[in-house]
mmCIF file of C-alpha atoms in Angstrom:
data_model
loop_
_atom_site.group_PDB
_atom_site.id
_atom_site.type_symbol
_atom_site.label_atom_id
_atom_site.label_comp_id
_atom_site.label_asym_id
_atom_site.label_seq_id
_atom_site.Cartn_x
_atom_site.Cartn_y
_atom_site.Cartn_z
ATOM 1 C CA MET A 43 26.771 95.565 178.286
ATOM 2 C CA VAL A 44 26.185 91.813 178.474
ATOM 3 C CA ARG A 45 29.407 90.035 177.593
ATOM 4 C CA ILE A 46 29.662 86.341 176.700
ATOM 5 C CA VAL A 47 33.106 84.778 176.377
ATOM 6 C CA ASP A 48 34.482 81.435 175.259
ATOM 7 C CA ASP A 49 36.840 79.176 177.229
ATOM 8 C CA ASP A 50 39.846 81.330 176.266
ATOM 9 C CA GLY A 51 38.235 84.550 177.427
ATOM 10 C CA ASN A 52 37.553 85.832 173.910
ATOM 11 C CA ASP A 53 34.321 87.645 173.111
ATOM 12 C CA GLU A 54 31.745 85.418 171.447
ATOM 13 C CA CYS A 55 29.086 88.067 171.321
ATOM 14 C CA SER A 56 27.883 91.118 173.185
ATOM 15 C CA SER A 57 24.644 93.019 173.293
ATOM 16 C CA LEU A 58 22.928 95.877 174.981
ATOM 17 C CA PRO A 59 21.613 95.370 178.514
ATOM 18 C CA MET A 60 18.243 93.654 178.407
ATOM 19 C CA SER A 61 16.569 96.802 179.716
ATOM 20 C CA GLN A 62 17.609 98.550 176.493
ATOM 21 C CA GLN A 63 16.615 95.778 174.110
ATOM 22 C CA GLU A 64 13.387 96.167 172.167
ATOM 23 C CA GLU A 65 12.733 92.438 172.463
ATOM 24 C CA TRP A 66 12.339 92.728 176.242
ATOM 25 C CA SER A 67 10.594 96.073 176.421
ATOM 26 C CA ASP A 68 7.278 94.437 177.344
ATOM 27 C CA VAL A 69 8.699 92.722 180.433
ATOM 28 C CA VAL A 70 8.965 94.299 183.876
ATOM 29 C CA PRO A 71 11.882 92.624 185.666
ATOM 30 C CA ILE A 72 11.344 91.256 189.172
ATOM 31 C CA PRO A 73 14.307 91.922 191.497
ATOM 32 C CA GLN A 74 15.490 89.312 193.927
ATOM 33 C CA ASP A 75 13.974 89.828 197.353
ATOM 34 C CA ASP A 76 16.654 89.351 200.009
ATOM 35 C CA GLY A 77 14.574 90.981 202.710
ATOM 36 C CA LYS A 78 14.885 94.401 204.296
ATOM 37 C CA ASN A 79 18.286 93.897 205.884
ATOM 38 C CA PRO A 80 20.068 90.943 204.251
ATOM 39 C CA VAL A 81 22.850 89.546 206.417
ATOM 40 C CA CYS A 82 25.104 88.444 203.587
ATOM 41 C CA PRO A 83 23.851 89.511 200.149
ATOM 42 C CA ILE A 84 25.496 87.836 197.190
ATOM 43 C CA LEU A 85 27.507 90.235 195.016
ATOM 44 C CA TYR A 86 26.115 89.292 191.634
ATOM 45 C CA THR A 87 27.455 91.063 188.579
ATOM 46 C CA ASP A 88 25.094 93.626 187.084
ATOM 47 C CA GLU A 89 24.705 91.484 183.969
ATOM 48 C CA TYR A 90 23.794 88.348 185.891
ATOM 49 C CA ARG A 91 21.434 90.191 188.221
ATOM 50 C CA GLU A 92 19.608 91.668 185.251
ATOM 51 C CA MET A 93 19.236 88.306 183.511
ATOM 52 C CA THR A 94 17.791 86.659 186.608
ATOM 53 C CA ASP A 95 15.455 89.616 187.247
ATOM 54 C CA TYR A 96 13.988 89.155 183.772
ATOM 55 C CA PHE A 97 13.943 85.393 184.256
ATOM 56 C CA ARG A 98 11.821 85.752 187.380
ATOM 57 C CA ALA A 99 9.374 87.886 185.430
ATOM 58 C CA VAL A 100 9.237 85.327 182.626
ATOM 59 C CA MET A 101 8.526 82.516 185.069
ATOM 60 C CA ALA A 102 5.921 84.541 186.960
ATOM 61 C CA ALA A 103 4.070 85.093 183.702
ATOM 62 C CA GLY A 104 4.431 81.448 182.702
ATOM 63 C CA GLU A 105 5.870 82.581 179.395
ATOM 64 C CA VAL A 106 6.551 79.904 176.803
ATOM 65 C CA SER A 107 8.707 81.416 174.071
ATOM 66 C CA GLN A 108 11.957 81.096 172.194
ATOM 67 C CA ARG A 109 13.359 84.175 173.934
ATOM 68 C CA ALA A 110 12.646 82.635 177.339
ATOM 69 C CA PHE A 111 14.366 79.453 176.207
ATOM 70 C CA GLU A 112 17.444 81.369 175.056
ATOM 71 C CA LEU A 113 17.488 83.295 178.334
ATOM 72 C CA THR A 114 17.709 80.061 180.319
ATOM 73 C CA GLY A 115 20.751 79.117 178.251
ATOM 74 C CA ARG A 116 22.495 82.387 179.040
ATOM 75 C CA ILE A 117 21.769 82.045 182.747
ATOM 76 C CA ILE A 118 22.934 78.431 182.816
ATOM 77 C CA ASP A 119 26.177 79.270 181.055
ATOM 78 C CA ALA A 120 26.769 82.044 183.590
ATOM 79 C CA ASN A 121 25.777 79.869 186.548
ATOM 80 C CA ALA A 122 25.329 76.197 185.753
ATOM 81 C CA ALA A 123 24.146 75.531 189.304
ATOM 82 C CA HIS A 124 20.950 77.555 188.727
ATOM 83 C CA TYR A 125 18.634 74.575 189.120
ATOM 84 C CA THR A 126 15.438 76.555 188.447
ATOM 85 C CA ALA A 127 16.776 77.653 185.058
ATOM 86 C CA TRP A 128 17.387 74.022 184.114
ATOM 87 C CA VAL A 129 13.887 72.997 185.223
ATOM 88 C CA TYR A 130 12.240 75.799 183.278
ATOM 89 C CA ARG A 131 14.395 75.043 180.250
ATOM 90 C CA LYS A 132 13.155 71.458 180.202
ATOM 91 C CA LYS A 133 9.564 72.701 180.455
ATOM 92 C CA LEU A 134 10.136 75.010 177.495
ATOM 93 C CA ILE A 135 11.663 72.215 175.440
ATOM 94 C CA LEU A 136 8.524 70.158 175.938
ATOM 95 C CA ASP A 137 6.045 73.003 175.505
ATOM 96 C CA LEU A 138 7.774 74.391 172.402
ATOM 97 C CA GLY A 139 8.381 70.952 170.915
ATOM 98 C CA LEU A 140 12.082 71.612 170.453
ATOM 99 C CA ASP A 141 14.550 69.108 169.032
ATOM 100 C CA ILE A 142 15.942 66.907 171.830
ATOM 101 C CA SER A 143 19.018 65.951 169.804
ATOM 102 C CA GLU A 144 19.914 69.610 169.354
ATOM 103 C CA GLU A 145 19.535 70.181 173.073
ATOM 104 C CA LEU A 146 21.858 67.261 173.801
ATOM 105 C CA SER A 147 24.389 68.794 171.424
ATOM 106 C CA TRP A 148 24.110 72.106 173.287
ATOM 107 C CA VAL A 149 24.670 70.354 176.606
ATOM 108 C CA SER A 150 27.739 68.669 175.120
ATOM 109 C CA GLU A 151 29.063 72.024 173.976
ATOM 110 C CA ILE A 152 28.832 73.675 177.379
ATOM 111 C CA SER A 153 29.848 70.598 179.357
ATOM 112 C CA GLY A 154 33.524 71.405 179.015
ATOM 113 C CA ARG A 155 32.948 74.453 181.233
ATOM 114 C CA HIS A 156 30.648 72.691 183.685
ATOM 115 C CA ILE A 157 31.716 69.043 183.552
ATOM 116 C CA LYS A 158 31.175 68.383 187.254
ATOM 117 C CA ASN A 159 27.900 70.216 187.573
ATOM 118 C CA TYR A 160 25.114 68.004 188.892
ATOM 119 C CA GLN A 161 22.300 69.882 187.166
ATOM 120 C CA LEU A 162 23.903 69.452 183.759
ATOM 121 C CA TRP A 163 24.092 65.675 184.137
ATOM 122 C CA HIS A 164 20.574 65.456 185.551
ATOM 123 C CA HIS A 165 19.261 67.434 182.576
ATOM 124 C CA ARG A 166 21.160 65.208 180.185
ATOM 125 C CA GLY A 167 19.633 62.088 181.697
ATOM 126 C CA ALA A 168 16.147 63.558 181.397
ATOM 127 C CA LEU A 169 16.788 64.435 177.748
ATOM 128 C CA LEU A 170 17.950 60.917 176.937
ATOM 129 C CA ALA A 171 14.747 59.468 178.395
ATOM 130 C CA LEU A 172 12.739 61.871 176.233
ATOM 131 C CA LEU A 173 14.763 60.997 173.147
ATOM 132 C CA LEU A 174 14.502 57.236 173.579
ATOM 133 C CA ASP A 175 11.944 55.555 175.826
ATOM 134 C CA PRO A 176 13.505 52.365 177.240
ATOM 135 C CA LYS A 177 10.258 50.533 176.472
ATOM 136 C CA ASP A 178 10.855 51.173 172.771
ATOM 137 C CA VAL A 179 13.965 48.959 172.747
ATOM 138 C CA GLU A 180 13.203 46.386 175.428
ATOM 139 C CA HIS A 181 12.312 43.789 172.758
ATOM 140 C CA GLU A 182 15.758 44.141 171.133
ATOM 141 C CA SER A 183 18.914 42.229 172.011
ATOM 142 C CA GLN A 184 21.628 43.998 173.960
ATOM 143 C CA ASP A 185 23.803 44.121 170.843
ATOM 144 C CA GLN A 186 20.994 45.817 168.940
ATOM 145 C CA ARG A 187 20.392 48.340 171.720
ATOM 146 C CA VAL A 188 24.031 49.360 171.833
ATOM 147 C CA GLN A 189 23.838 50.143 168.108
ATOM 148 C CA ASN A 190 20.872 52.470 168.602
ATOM 149 C CA PRO A 191 22.156 55.963 167.699
ATOM 150 C CA ALA A 192 20.827 57.556 170.898
ATOM 151 C CA ILE A 193 22.485 54.974 173.152
ATOM 152 C CA ARG A 194 25.652 54.769 171.078
ATOM 153 C CA ASN A 195 26.109 58.539 171.064
ATOM 154 C CA GLU A 196 25.485 58.789 174.804
ATOM 155 C CA LEU A 197 28.000 56.065 175.601
ATOM 156 C CA GLN A 198 30.499 57.756 173.323
ATOM 157 C CA PHE A 199 29.993 61.122 175.020
ATOM 158 C CA VAL A 200 30.307 59.813 178.558
ATOM 159 C CA GLY A 201 33.224 57.620 177.489
ATOM 160 C CA GLU A 202 35.114 60.677 176.264
ATOM 161 C CA VAL A 203 34.440 62.451 179.561
ATOM 162 C CA ILE A 204 35.771 59.464 181.505
ATOM 163 C CA ASP A 205 38.819 59.284 179.246
ATOM 164 C CA ASN A 206 39.594 62.882 180.217
ATOM 165 C CA ASP A 207 38.812 62.357 183.912
ATOM 166 C CA SER A 208 38.631 58.682 184.804
ATOM 167 C CA LYS A 209 37.211 59.357 188.275
ATOM 168 C CA ASN A 210 34.493 61.849 187.403
ATOM 169 C CA PHE A 211 31.717 60.736 189.743
ATOM 170 C CA HIS A 212 28.991 62.425 187.678
ATOM 171 C CA ALA A 213 30.108 60.744 184.474
ATOM 172 C CA TRP A 214 30.178 57.284 186.040
ATOM 173 C CA SER A 215 26.766 57.848 187.642
ATOM 174 C CA HIS A 216 25.370 58.911 184.280
ATOM 175 C CA ARG A 217 26.882 55.860 182.631
ATOM 176 C CA GLN A 218 25.126 53.706 185.221
ATOM 177 C CA LEU A 219 21.876 55.458 184.344
ATOM 178 C CA VAL A 220 22.327 54.612 180.664
ATOM 179 C CA VAL A 221 23.293 50.995 181.336
ATOM 180 C CA ARG A 222 20.451 50.433 183.807
ATOM 181 C CA SER A 223 17.787 52.228 181.761
ATOM 182 C CA TYR A 224 18.496 50.334 178.546
ATOM 183 C CA GLY A 225 19.697 47.036 179.992
ATOM 184 C CA ILE A 226 23.065 46.948 178.238
ATOM 185 C CA TRP A 227 24.932 44.994 180.901
ATOM 186 C CA ASP A 228 26.971 42.603 178.749
ATOM 187 C CA GLN A 229 29.000 45.138 176.817
ATOM 188 C CA GLU A 230 29.562 47.235 179.917
ATOM 189 C CA MET A 231 31.665 44.553 181.591
ATOM 190 C CA ALA A 232 34.047 44.638 178.639
ATOM 191 C CA TYR A 233 34.259 48.424 178.987
ATOM 192 C CA VAL A 234 34.984 48.131 182.717
ATOM 193 C CA GLU A 235 37.776 45.631 182.139
ATOM 194 C CA THR A 236 39.337 47.992 179.621
ATOM 195 C CA GLN A 237 39.251 50.812 182.158
ATOM 196 C CA ILE A 238 40.789 48.657 184.899
ATOM 197 C CA ASN A 239 43.495 47.423 182.520
ATOM 198 C CA GLN A 240 44.338 51.030 181.728
ATOM 199 C CA ASP A 241 44.497 51.985 185.405
ATOM 200 C CA VAL A 242 44.275 49.210 187.970
ATOM 201 C CA ARG A 243 43.935 51.859 190.700
ATOM 202 C CA ASN A 244 40.780 53.357 189.216
ATOM 203 C CA ASN A 245 38.381 52.758 192.114
ATOM 204 C CA SER A 246 35.525 54.161 190.004
ATOM 205 C CA ALA A 247 35.996 51.392 187.452
ATOM 206 C CA TRP A 248 36.062 48.776 190.226
ATOM 207 C CA ASN A 249 32.828 50.203 191.587
ATOM 208 C CA GLN A 250 31.343 49.970 188.097
ATOM 209 C CA ARG A 251 32.398 46.328 187.916
ATOM 210 C CA TYR A 252 30.376 45.582 191.050
ATOM 211 C CA PHE A 253 27.436 47.542 189.626
ATOM 212 C CA VAL A 254 27.491 45.539 186.399
ATOM 213 C CA LEU A 255 28.118 42.171 188.049
ATOM 214 C CA THR A 256 25.127 42.526 190.348
ATOM 215 C CA ALA A 257 23.030 44.228 187.663
ATOM 216 C CA ASN A 258 22.088 46.762 190.334
ATOM 217 C CA GLN A 259 20.271 44.102 192.370
ATOM 218 C CA SER A 260 20.071 44.166 196.143
ATOM 219 C CA ALA A 261 21.942 41.718 198.363
ATOM 220 C CA ASP A 262 18.754 39.668 198.727
ATOM 221 C CA GLU A 263 18.105 39.550 194.978
ATOM 222 C CA PHE A 264 21.584 38.782 193.654
ATOM 223 C CA VAL A 265 22.939 35.261 194.038
ATOM 224 C CA LEU A 266 26.688 34.836 193.588
ATOM 225 C CA SER A 267 27.268 31.469 191.902
ATOM 226 C CA GLU A 268 30.367 29.353 192.537
ATOM 227 C CA GLU A 269 31.548 29.947 188.988
ATOM 228 C CA VAL A 270 31.292 33.721 189.289
ATOM 229 C CA THR A 271 32.807 33.629 192.779
ATOM 230 C CA ASP A 272 35.905 31.806 191.545
ATOM 231 C CA ARG A 273 36.152 34.097 188.534
ATOM 232 C CA GLU A 274 35.957 37.298 190.567
ATOM 233 C CA ILE A 275 38.387 36.074 193.217
ATOM 234 C CA GLY A 276 40.810 35.073 190.492
ATOM 235 C CA TYR A 277 40.382 38.393 188.727
ATOM 236 C CA ALA A 278 40.991 40.388 191.914
ATOM 237 C CA VAL A 279 44.034 38.327 192.885
ATOM 238 C CA GLU A 280 45.606 38.833 189.471
ATOM 239 C CA LYS A 281 45.134 42.590 189.805
ATOM 240 C CA ILE A 282 46.554 42.488 193.340
ATOM 241 C CA LYS A 283 49.690 40.925 191.874
ATOM 242 C CA LEU A 284 50.119 43.965 189.633
ATOM 243 C CA ALA A 285 49.997 46.420 192.553
ATOM 244 C CA PRO A 286 49.658 44.800 195.998
ATOM 245 C CA ASN A 287 49.436 48.175 197.738
ATOM 246 C CA ASN A 288 46.450 49.196 195.627
ATOM 247 C CA GLU A 289 43.328 49.195 197.792
ATOM 248 C CA SER A 290 40.809 48.840 194.950
ATOM 249 C CA PRO A 291 40.911 45.061 194.242
ATOM 250 C CA TRP A 292 41.155 44.271 197.960
ATOM 251 C CA SER A 293 38.087 46.360 198.740
ATOM 252 C CA TYR A 294 36.240 44.990 195.728
ATOM 253 C CA VAL A 295 36.629 41.310 196.505
ATOM 254 C CA ILE A 296 36.148 41.699 200.276
ATOM 255 C CA GLY A 297 33.039 43.821 199.761
ATOM 256 C CA LEU A 298 31.593 41.508 197.117
ATOM 257 C CA LEU A 299 31.984 38.357 199.191
ATOM 258 C CA THR A 300 30.994 39.937 202.498
ATOM 259 C CA ARG A 301 27.707 41.093 201.028
ATOM 260 C CA HIS A 302 26.810 38.187 198.769
ATOM 261 C CA ALA A 303 28.772 35.088 199.826
ATOM 262 C CA PRO A 304 30.367 35.515 203.289
ATOM 263 C CA ALA A 305 31.481 31.889 203.566
ATOM 264 C CA MET A 306 33.569 32.288 200.428
ATOM 265 C CA LEU A 307 35.815 34.741 202.276
ATOM 266 C CA TYR A 308 37.456 31.943 204.227
ATOM 267 C CA GLU A 309 36.633 28.993 201.992
ATOM 268 C CA ARG A 310 37.899 30.438 198.699
ATOM 269 C CA LEU A 311 39.579 33.828 199.189
ATOM 270 C CA LEU A 312 41.724 33.060 202.261
ATOM 271 C CA PRO A 313 43.633 30.200 200.581
ATOM 272 C CA ARG A 314 44.343 32.395 197.551
ATOM 273 C CA ILE A 315 45.711 35.398 199.425
ATOM 274 C CA SER A 316 47.626 33.162 201.843
ATOM 275 C CA GLU A 317 49.217 31.450 198.875
ATOM 276 C CA LEU A 318 50.061 34.831 197.416
ATOM 277 C CA ALA A 319 51.657 36.012 200.664
ATOM 278 C CA ALA A 320 53.817 32.867 200.680
ATOM 279 C CA ASP A 321 54.901 33.202 197.062
ATOM 280 C CA LYS A 322 58.512 34.405 196.936
ATOM 281 C CA ASP A 323 57.706 36.700 194.019
ATOM 282 C CA TYR A 324 54.989 38.524 195.913
ATOM 283 C CA ALA A 325 55.525 37.758 199.620
ATOM 284 C CA LEU A 326 57.296 40.982 200.584
ATOM 285 C CA ALA A 327 54.957 43.293 198.648
ATOM 286 C CA VAL A 328 51.790 41.565 199.795
ATOM 287 C CA SER A 329 52.678 41.015 203.435
ATOM 288 C CA SER A 330 53.800 44.630 203.858
ATOM 289 C CA THR A 331 50.592 46.218 202.644
ATOM 290 C CA PRO A 332 47.914 47.107 205.206
ATOM 291 C CA PHE A 333 45.226 45.895 202.821
ATOM 292 C CA TYR A 334 46.411 42.290 203.156
ATOM 293 C CA TRP A 335 46.267 42.440 206.941
ATOM 294 C CA SER A 336 42.958 44.274 206.876
ATOM 295 C CA ALA A 337 41.584 41.534 204.632
ATOM 296 C CA LEU A 338 42.712 38.939 207.161
ATOM 297 C CA VAL A 339 40.819 40.739 209.928
ATOM 298 C CA ASP A 340 37.641 40.775 207.821
ATOM 299 C CA VAL A 341 38.013 37.157 206.739
ATOM 300 C CA TYR A 342 38.725 35.761 210.200
ATOM 301 C CA GLU A 343 35.997 37.866 211.762
ATOM 302 C CA GLU A 344 33.487 36.480 209.268
ATOM 303 C CA GLN A 345 34.743 32.941 209.803
ATOM 304 C CA ALA A 346 34.320 33.287 213.567
ATOM 305 C CA LYS A 347 30.662 34.167 213.071
ATOM 306 C CA ALA A 348 30.097 30.786 211.431
ATOM 307 C CA LEU A 349 31.606 28.894 214.356
ATOM 308 C CA SER A 350 30.237 28.102 217.776
ATOM 309 C CA VAL A 351 31.602 30.096 220.701
ATOM 310 C CA ASP A 352 33.787 27.160 221.768
ATOM 311 C CA GLU A 353 35.294 26.838 218.285
ATOM 312 C CA ARG A 354 36.123 30.489 217.689
ATOM 313 C CA GLY A 355 39.264 30.734 219.786
ATOM 314 C CA ASP A 356 41.997 30.170 217.209
ATOM 315 C CA VAL A 357 40.252 32.108 214.447
ATOM 316 C CA GLU A 358 39.633 35.142 216.638
ATOM 317 C CA ALA A 359 43.225 34.948 217.855
ATOM 318 C CA PHE A 360 44.392 35.177 214.244
ATOM 319 C CA ALA A 361 42.177 38.216 213.736
ATOM 320 C CA ARG A 362 43.518 39.908 216.876
ATOM 321 C CA GLU A 363 47.079 39.264 215.758
ATOM 322 C CA ALA A 364 46.289 40.909 212.433
ATOM 323 C CA CYS A 365 44.845 43.902 214.294
ATOM 324 C CA ASP A 366 48.062 44.171 216.315
ATOM 325 C CA SER A 367 50.176 44.036 213.164
ATOM 326 C CA LEU A 368 48.130 46.833 211.637
ATOM 327 C CA ALA A 369 48.159 49.030 214.736
ATOM 328 C CA GLU A 370 51.857 48.599 215.423
ATOM 329 C CA LYS A 371 53.464 48.274 212.007
ATOM 330 C CA TYR A 372 51.403 48.396 208.837
ATOM 331 C CA ASP A 373 48.745 51.025 209.563
ATOM 332 C CA PRO A 374 49.792 52.883 212.742
ATOM 333 C CA ILE A 375 48.013 56.061 211.739
ATOM 334 C CA ARG A 376 44.746 54.184 212.402
ATOM 335 C CA ALA A 377 46.017 52.370 215.475
ATOM 336 C CA LYS A 378 43.006 53.369 217.571
ATOM 337 C CA TYR A 379 40.659 51.956 214.948
ATOM 338 C CA TRP A 380 42.446 48.615 214.945
ATOM 339 C CA GLU A 381 42.421 48.579 218.736
ATOM 340 C CA TYR A 382 38.664 49.072 218.528
ATOM 341 C CA ARG A 383 38.337 46.181 216.060
ATOM 342 C CA LYS A 384 40.435 44.014 218.357
ATOM 343 C CA GLN A 385 38.310 44.872 221.370
ATOM 344 C CA ALA A 386 35.160 44.097 219.392
ATOM 345 C CA LEU A 387 36.552 40.623 218.694
ATOM 346 C CA GLN A 388 37.326 40.109 222.366
ATOM 347 C CA THR A 389 33.811 41.196 223.281
ATOM 348 C CA THR A 390 32.421 38.642 220.872
ATOM 349 C CA ALA A 391 34.658 35.961 222.323
ATOM 350 C CA ASN A 392 33.348 36.661 225.811
#
């Protein structure tokens, strides 16, 4: 018997084996060929093996039918990583002219059981593109695009997934796909700030902030203005105040400036974090976190690059002192790494 169960293990439906069903009597299943002496054959269940045997026959015949479509759904629900089933399912959707919105609803229904399955998210992205061609809304304002039912529903779906698992890589990647495809950058920054306010340690939300700020442009394409630089430094520093030992805002602001405005590391960021480390309300928390000292290494190292060899002495000395502090006190578990960074500075100095 083929048994299909819900999330609680209760029977949803059952049927005779496919070999005993009249509907499939015209199909000769094709067994999986593992070779004459397979080294490590996979122990499929009888039900799953039978479904995939019939699926191979369906594909070999190039069959386009509702029964083939339903079979892909059963295989996917049994093994969501079956990439070929997803590919053939998409082909059948197109060839049969099936309703894309209904397929999206089906994907939503099964996503609870396969929420971190790559194929599911890839299929969902392909469906969205079929449902709404980005060219069809490119003449609209961003506010108008966000109100489009297809975009609104997709953002709502992925938002609910992120609410349940705020660091689901697949969900964030899919959200980037939606934002990039339909050019809805403005509203996304507001969403990101909400996520960071809810959890300042959510590194996924910080990554999304960088994605939105740069509008997915390369380092050569994106120009970081003074206004945005000051805003982002200020934003990161305020979040550092909330949790100085939280790596996310440190990594965000160091990474942003290193890639897009290196000089701002020592011209704008260094005074701010130095001021913070001297503030009696934050001095102990900030100066005892390895991320502060690591930031100093990065800042001083970048500053040294902008100076002539004769002028680098003091700056590189500051960087080496920070490396020593990390290796000996604040991050001893990575002492060898900080020794390497220190030696690299000395090599540069020579």
